[in-house]
Each structure stands twice: as structure tokens, then as C-alpha cells.
CSV table of C-alpha atoms in Angstrom, one decimal:
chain,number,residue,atom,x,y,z
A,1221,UNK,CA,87.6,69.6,110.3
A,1222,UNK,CA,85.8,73.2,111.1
A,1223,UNK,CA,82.0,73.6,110.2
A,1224,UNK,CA,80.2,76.5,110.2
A,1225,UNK,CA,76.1,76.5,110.7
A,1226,UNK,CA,74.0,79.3,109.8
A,1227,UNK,CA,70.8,78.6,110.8
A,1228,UNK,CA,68.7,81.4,109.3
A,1229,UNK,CA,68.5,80.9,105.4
A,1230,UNK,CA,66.6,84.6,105.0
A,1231,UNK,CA,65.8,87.3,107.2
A,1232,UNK,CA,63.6,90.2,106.8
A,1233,UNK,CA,63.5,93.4,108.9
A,1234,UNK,CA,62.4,96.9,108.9
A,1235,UNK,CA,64.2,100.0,108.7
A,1236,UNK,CA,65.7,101.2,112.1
A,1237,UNK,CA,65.0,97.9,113.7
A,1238,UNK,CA,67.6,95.8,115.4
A,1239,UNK,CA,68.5,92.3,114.1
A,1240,UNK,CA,70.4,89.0,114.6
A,1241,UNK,CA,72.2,87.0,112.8
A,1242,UNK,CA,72.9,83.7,114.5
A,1243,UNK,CA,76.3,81.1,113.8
A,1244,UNK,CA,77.4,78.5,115.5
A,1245,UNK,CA,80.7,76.8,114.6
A,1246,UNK,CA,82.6,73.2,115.7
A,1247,UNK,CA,85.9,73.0,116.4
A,1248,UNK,CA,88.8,71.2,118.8
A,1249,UNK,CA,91.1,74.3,118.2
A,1250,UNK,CA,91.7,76.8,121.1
A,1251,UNK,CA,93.2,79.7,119.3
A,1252,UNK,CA,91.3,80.4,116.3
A,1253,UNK,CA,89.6,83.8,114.6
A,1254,UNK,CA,85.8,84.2,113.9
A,1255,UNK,CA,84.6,87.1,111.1
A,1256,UNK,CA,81.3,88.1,109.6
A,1257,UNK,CA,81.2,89.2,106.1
A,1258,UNK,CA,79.1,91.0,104.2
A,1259,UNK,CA,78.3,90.7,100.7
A,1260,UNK,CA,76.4,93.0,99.1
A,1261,UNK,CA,74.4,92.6,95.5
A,1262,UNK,CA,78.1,93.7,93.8
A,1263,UNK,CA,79.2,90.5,94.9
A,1264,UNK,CA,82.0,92.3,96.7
A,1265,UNK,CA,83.2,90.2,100.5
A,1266,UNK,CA,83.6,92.9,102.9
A,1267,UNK,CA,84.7,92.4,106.6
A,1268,UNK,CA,82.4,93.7,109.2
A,1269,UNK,CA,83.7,92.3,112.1
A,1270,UNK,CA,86.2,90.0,113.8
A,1271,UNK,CA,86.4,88.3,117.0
A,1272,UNK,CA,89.6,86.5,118.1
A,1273,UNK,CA,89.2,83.9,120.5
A,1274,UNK,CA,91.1,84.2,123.1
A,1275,UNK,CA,89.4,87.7,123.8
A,1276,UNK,CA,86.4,87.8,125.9
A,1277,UNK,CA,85.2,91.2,125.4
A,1278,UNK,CA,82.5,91.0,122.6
A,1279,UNK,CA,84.0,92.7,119.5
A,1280,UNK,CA,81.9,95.7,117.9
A,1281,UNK,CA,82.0,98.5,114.9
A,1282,UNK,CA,79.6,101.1,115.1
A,1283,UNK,CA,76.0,99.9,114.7
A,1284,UNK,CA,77.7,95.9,114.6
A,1285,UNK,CA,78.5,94.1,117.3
A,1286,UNK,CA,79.0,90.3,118.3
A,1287,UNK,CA,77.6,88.0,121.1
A,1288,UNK,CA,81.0,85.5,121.3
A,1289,UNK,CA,79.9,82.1,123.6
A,1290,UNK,CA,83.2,80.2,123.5
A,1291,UNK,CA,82.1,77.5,125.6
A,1292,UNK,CA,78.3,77.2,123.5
A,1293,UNK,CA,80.8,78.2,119.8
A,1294,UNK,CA,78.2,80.5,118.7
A,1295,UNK,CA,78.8,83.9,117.5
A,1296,UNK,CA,75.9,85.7,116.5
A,1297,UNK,CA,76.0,89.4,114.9
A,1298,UNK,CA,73.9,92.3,116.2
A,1299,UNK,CA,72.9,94.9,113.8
A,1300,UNK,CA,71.2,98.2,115.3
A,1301,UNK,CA,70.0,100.7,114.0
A,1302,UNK,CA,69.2,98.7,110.4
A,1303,UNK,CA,69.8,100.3,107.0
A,1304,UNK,CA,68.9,99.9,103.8
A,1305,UNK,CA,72.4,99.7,103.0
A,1306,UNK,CA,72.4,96.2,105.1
A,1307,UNK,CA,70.4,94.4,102.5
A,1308,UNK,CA,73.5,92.2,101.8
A,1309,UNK,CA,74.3,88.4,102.2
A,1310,UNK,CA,76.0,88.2,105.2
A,1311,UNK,CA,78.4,85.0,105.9
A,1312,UNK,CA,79.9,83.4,109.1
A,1313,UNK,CA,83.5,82.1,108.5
A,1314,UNK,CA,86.3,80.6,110.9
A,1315,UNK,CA,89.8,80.4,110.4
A,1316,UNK,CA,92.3,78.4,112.8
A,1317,UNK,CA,95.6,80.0,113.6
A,1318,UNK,CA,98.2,78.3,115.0
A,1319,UNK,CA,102.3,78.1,114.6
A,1320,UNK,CA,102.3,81.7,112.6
A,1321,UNK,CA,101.0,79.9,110.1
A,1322,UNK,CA,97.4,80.9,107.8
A,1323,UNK,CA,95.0,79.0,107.6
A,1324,UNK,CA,91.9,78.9,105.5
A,1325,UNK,CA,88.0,80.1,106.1
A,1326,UNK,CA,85.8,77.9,106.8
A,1327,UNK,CA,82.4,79.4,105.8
A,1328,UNK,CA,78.9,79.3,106.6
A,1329,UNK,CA,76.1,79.5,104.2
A,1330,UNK,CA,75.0,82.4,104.4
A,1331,UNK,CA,72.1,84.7,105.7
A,1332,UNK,CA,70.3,86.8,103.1
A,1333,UNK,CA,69.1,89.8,105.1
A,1334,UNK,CA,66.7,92.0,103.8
A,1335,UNK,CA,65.9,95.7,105.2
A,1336,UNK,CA,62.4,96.5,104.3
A,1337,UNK,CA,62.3,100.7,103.8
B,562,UNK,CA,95.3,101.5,96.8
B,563,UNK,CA,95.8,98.3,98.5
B,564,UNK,CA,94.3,95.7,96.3
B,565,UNK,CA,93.2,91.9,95.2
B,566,UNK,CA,92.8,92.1,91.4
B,567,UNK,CA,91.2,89.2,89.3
B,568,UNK,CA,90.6,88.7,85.7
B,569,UNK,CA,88.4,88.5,83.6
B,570,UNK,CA,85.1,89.5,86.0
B,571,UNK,CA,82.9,87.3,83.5
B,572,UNK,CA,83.8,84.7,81.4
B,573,UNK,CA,81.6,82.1,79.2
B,574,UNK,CA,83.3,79.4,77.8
B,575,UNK,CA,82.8,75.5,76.6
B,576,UNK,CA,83.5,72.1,77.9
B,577,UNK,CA,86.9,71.3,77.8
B,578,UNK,CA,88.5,74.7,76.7
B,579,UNK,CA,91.4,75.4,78.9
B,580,UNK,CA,91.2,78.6,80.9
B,581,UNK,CA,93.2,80.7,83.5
B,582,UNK,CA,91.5,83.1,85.5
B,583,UNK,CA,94.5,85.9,87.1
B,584,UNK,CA,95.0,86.8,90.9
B,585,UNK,CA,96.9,90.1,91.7
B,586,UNK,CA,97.5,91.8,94.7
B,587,UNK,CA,100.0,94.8,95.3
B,588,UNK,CA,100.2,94.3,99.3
B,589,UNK,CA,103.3,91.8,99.5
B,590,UNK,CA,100.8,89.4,101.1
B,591,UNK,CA,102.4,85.8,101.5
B,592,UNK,CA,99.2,83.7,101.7
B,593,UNK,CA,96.8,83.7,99.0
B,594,UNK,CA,93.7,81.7,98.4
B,595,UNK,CA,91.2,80.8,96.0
B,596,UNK,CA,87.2,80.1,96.3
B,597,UNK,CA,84.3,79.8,94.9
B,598,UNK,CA,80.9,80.7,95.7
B,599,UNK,CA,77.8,78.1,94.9
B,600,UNK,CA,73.8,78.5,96.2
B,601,UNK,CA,73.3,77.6,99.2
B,602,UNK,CA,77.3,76.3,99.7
B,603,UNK,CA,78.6,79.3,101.0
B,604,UNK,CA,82.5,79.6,100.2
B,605,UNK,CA,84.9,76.8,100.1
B,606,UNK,CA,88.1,76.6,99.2
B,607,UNK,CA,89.8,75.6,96.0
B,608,UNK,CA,93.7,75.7,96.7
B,609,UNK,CA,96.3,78.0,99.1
B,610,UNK,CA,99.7,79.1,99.0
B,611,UNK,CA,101.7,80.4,101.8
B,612,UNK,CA,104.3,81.9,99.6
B,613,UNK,CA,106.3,81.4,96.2
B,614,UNK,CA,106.4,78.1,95.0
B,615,UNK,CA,104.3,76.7,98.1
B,616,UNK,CA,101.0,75.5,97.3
B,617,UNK,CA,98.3,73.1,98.8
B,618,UNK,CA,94.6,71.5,98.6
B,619,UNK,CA,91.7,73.6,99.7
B,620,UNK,CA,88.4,71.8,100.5
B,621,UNK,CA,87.2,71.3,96.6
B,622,UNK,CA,90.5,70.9,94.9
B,623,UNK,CA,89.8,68.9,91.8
B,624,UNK,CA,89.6,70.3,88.5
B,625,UNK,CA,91.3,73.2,89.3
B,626,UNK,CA,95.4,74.0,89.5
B,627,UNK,CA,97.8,76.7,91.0
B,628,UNK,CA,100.6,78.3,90.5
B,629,UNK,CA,103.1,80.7,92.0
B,630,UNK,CA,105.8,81.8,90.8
B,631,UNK,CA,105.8,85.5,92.0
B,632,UNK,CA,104.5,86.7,95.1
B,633,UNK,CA,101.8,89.0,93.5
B,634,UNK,CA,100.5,86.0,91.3
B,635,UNK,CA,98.2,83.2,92.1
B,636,UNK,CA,96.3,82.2,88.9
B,637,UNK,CA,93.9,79.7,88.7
B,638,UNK,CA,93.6,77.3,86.1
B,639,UNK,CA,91.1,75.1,84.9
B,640,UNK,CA,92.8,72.4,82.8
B,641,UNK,CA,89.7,70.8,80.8
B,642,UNK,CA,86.4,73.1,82.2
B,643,UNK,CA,83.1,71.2,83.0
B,644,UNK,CA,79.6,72.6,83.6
B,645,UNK,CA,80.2,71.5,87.7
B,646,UNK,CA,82.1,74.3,87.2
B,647,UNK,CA,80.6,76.8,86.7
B,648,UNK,CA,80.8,79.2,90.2
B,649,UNK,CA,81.7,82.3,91.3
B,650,UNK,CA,85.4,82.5,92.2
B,651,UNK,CA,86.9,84.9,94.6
B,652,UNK,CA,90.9,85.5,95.1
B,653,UNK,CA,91.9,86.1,98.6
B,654,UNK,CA,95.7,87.4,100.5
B,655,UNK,CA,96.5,88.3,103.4
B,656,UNK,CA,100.1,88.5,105.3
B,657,UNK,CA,101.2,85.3,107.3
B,658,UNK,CA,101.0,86.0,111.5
B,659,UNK,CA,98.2,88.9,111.2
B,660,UNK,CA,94.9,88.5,113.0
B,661,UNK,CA,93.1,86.5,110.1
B,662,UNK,CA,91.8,89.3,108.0
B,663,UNK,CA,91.7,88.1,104.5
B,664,UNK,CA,91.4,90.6,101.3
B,665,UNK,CA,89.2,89.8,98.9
B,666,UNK,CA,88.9,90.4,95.0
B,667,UNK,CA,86.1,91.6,93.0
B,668,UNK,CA,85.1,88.3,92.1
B,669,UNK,CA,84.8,86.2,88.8
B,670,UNK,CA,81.9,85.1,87.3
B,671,UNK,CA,82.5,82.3,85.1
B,672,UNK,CA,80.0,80.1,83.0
B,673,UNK,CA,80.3,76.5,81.3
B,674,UNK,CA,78.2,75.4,78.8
């Protein structure tokens, strides 16, 4: 079975400062996606970023980006340029993907990440 | 608009009434999923399907049954409620071969007592 770790319960930032989310993840699969989602206070999951595995360029989206260690399975999330619109919970999740098949996500539990104005 | 749609968004009910919360999406996805969302847990998940009439265990499957009968449909029914219960569920599709990304409703919000 997959777990997911984040380590960092509650983070707290200012305005226009970078920050880091860390995750680290345990798995015997070799062909399997990692995402970050962000939840803001509307409770809506939105996707910020995915990374498959099997790629070894770091993904990014605008001010998001990734820091993808296959061999160490962490997979930390950069944030530059912080916003007030960050304040969100922001989650860590794995899914394995193999035989054209869909599989579940596996979760962290979350970061709370505050952006102080 | 592409689109997860649950229902209801809130519910309050009592131990041991029978509910269904609904799970729409207008993508022609073939894998849909259910979750729910505890402190501190994170999201785990209740029970899949990988297309009509195909279903399977999640991670927390008791208490809780599926159905699918159309493609669009993946209800969620709680048979006999009970304050352990009481989470916030999310619906989830997404197509079968893509790269992973899932779609997500709005959420439900749903209270035992």
C-alpha cells in the first residue's frame, strides 16, 4: 500500500515571499502520478500541479513548481511570489497507474498554509 | 461546462435514517470515486467504479454502498447512518488511460446526530 507524509501540519508566510511545501510518499510502483491540490476555504479540490513519474523535468505552472526526487520519493511544491489567494489547504496525493487501468489517490494530510498580508 | 455534481451540499440527519447522497458528471468519465474528508486524515477513499455496473472497496469502505447503473451516476448510500459518519464527502471522475487528473465535486457536508 501507498502512504503519503506531509510533514508540515501549518505554515505561515508573508506576502510575496517564496514557500515550501514538503511530501514524501512510499511506494514499490515504478509508473505512478504525483499531484498537489489545493483546497481553499470553499472546500472546493483544485489541481495545481502534476508530476508523472517517469519524467525527470520538474513540472511547473506559473508561480508553482515541483522539486520531484524519485530515488529520495519526495515531491515538495514551491510557491513564489505568495498571494493572499494561497491561503488554502494544500494536499499531497499519489495515484498508481498501471495496465490502462485507474487507480485511486492516496492522500496526504494536508498543509494549512497561511499568507500573512 | 464540464462538471462533477453532488447533492445535497449539506445535510443533517439522525442515527439510522437511510440516506443517498447523488454523484453527477456530464464528461462521459468511466472511473468515478467517492471520499471523504476528516481532520487531520486527509482524503481516503470510500468506493470506486471503473465503469457501469463495476464497482470496488476504497480504503474506508464500511458503512457506505455504491451503485452504477448509468455512466453519469455514482450515488452514495449510507444504509443505517452513524455519528462516525459524519465527514465531508467529495465525488470524483475522471476518464480511464489519462494522466491521473481526477475532477472533483463541490463537496457534501453531511452531519449525524
Amino acid at each position: 500500500a501507498q502512504t503519503v507524509t506531509q510533514s508540515q501540519p501549518e505554515m505561515s508566510v508573508q506576502e510575496a515571499e517564496t514557500v515550501t511545501l514538503s511530501c514524501t510518499y512510499d511506494t514499490s510502483e515504478s509508473n505512478y502520478y504525483l499531484f498537489w491540490y489545493k483546497q481553499p476555504p470553499s472546500r472546493q479540490m483544485i489541481l495545481v500541479i502534476r508530476q508523472e513519474a517517469y519524467k525527470q523535468q520538474n513540472a511547473t505552472e506559473n508561480r508553482f513548481s515541483v522539486n520531484f526526487q524519485k530515488a529520495a520519493k519526495s515531491f515538495s511544491l514551491k510557491i513564489s511570489d505568495s498571494q493572499l489567494g494561497d491561503t488554502a489547504m494544500y494536499f499531497c496525493a499519489f495515484m498508481t497507474h498501471s495496465g490502462g487501468g485507474a487507480d485511486g489517490l492516496t492522500f496526504g494530510k494536508g498543509t494549512h498554509l497561511i499568507i500573512q498580508p | 461546462e464540464a462538471q462533477v455534481t453532488q447533492n445535497p451540499r449539506y445535510l443533517i440527519t439522525v442515527t439510522g435514517k437511510k440516506l443517498t447522497v447523488t454523484c453527477s458528471q456530464n464528461m462521459n468519465h468511466e472511473y468515478m470515486s467517492w471520499y471523504r474528508q476528516d481532520p487531520g486524515l486527509g482524503l481516503r477513499q470510500i468506493y470506486y467504479s471503473m465503469n457501469v455496473e463495476v464497482t470496488d472497496k476504497g480504503d474506508v469502505p464500511e458503512g457506505y454502498k455504491v451503485s452504477r447503473k448509468e455512466k453519469r451516476n455514482f450515488p452514495l448510500i449510507l444504509e443505517s447512518p452513524s455519528p462516525n459518519q459524519t465527514s465531508l464527502y467529495f465525488c470524483a471522475s475522471s476518464l480511464i488511460g489519462t494522466r491521473g487528473e481526477q475532477y472533483f465535486g463541490p463537496g457534501t457536508r453531511l452531519t449525524v446526530t
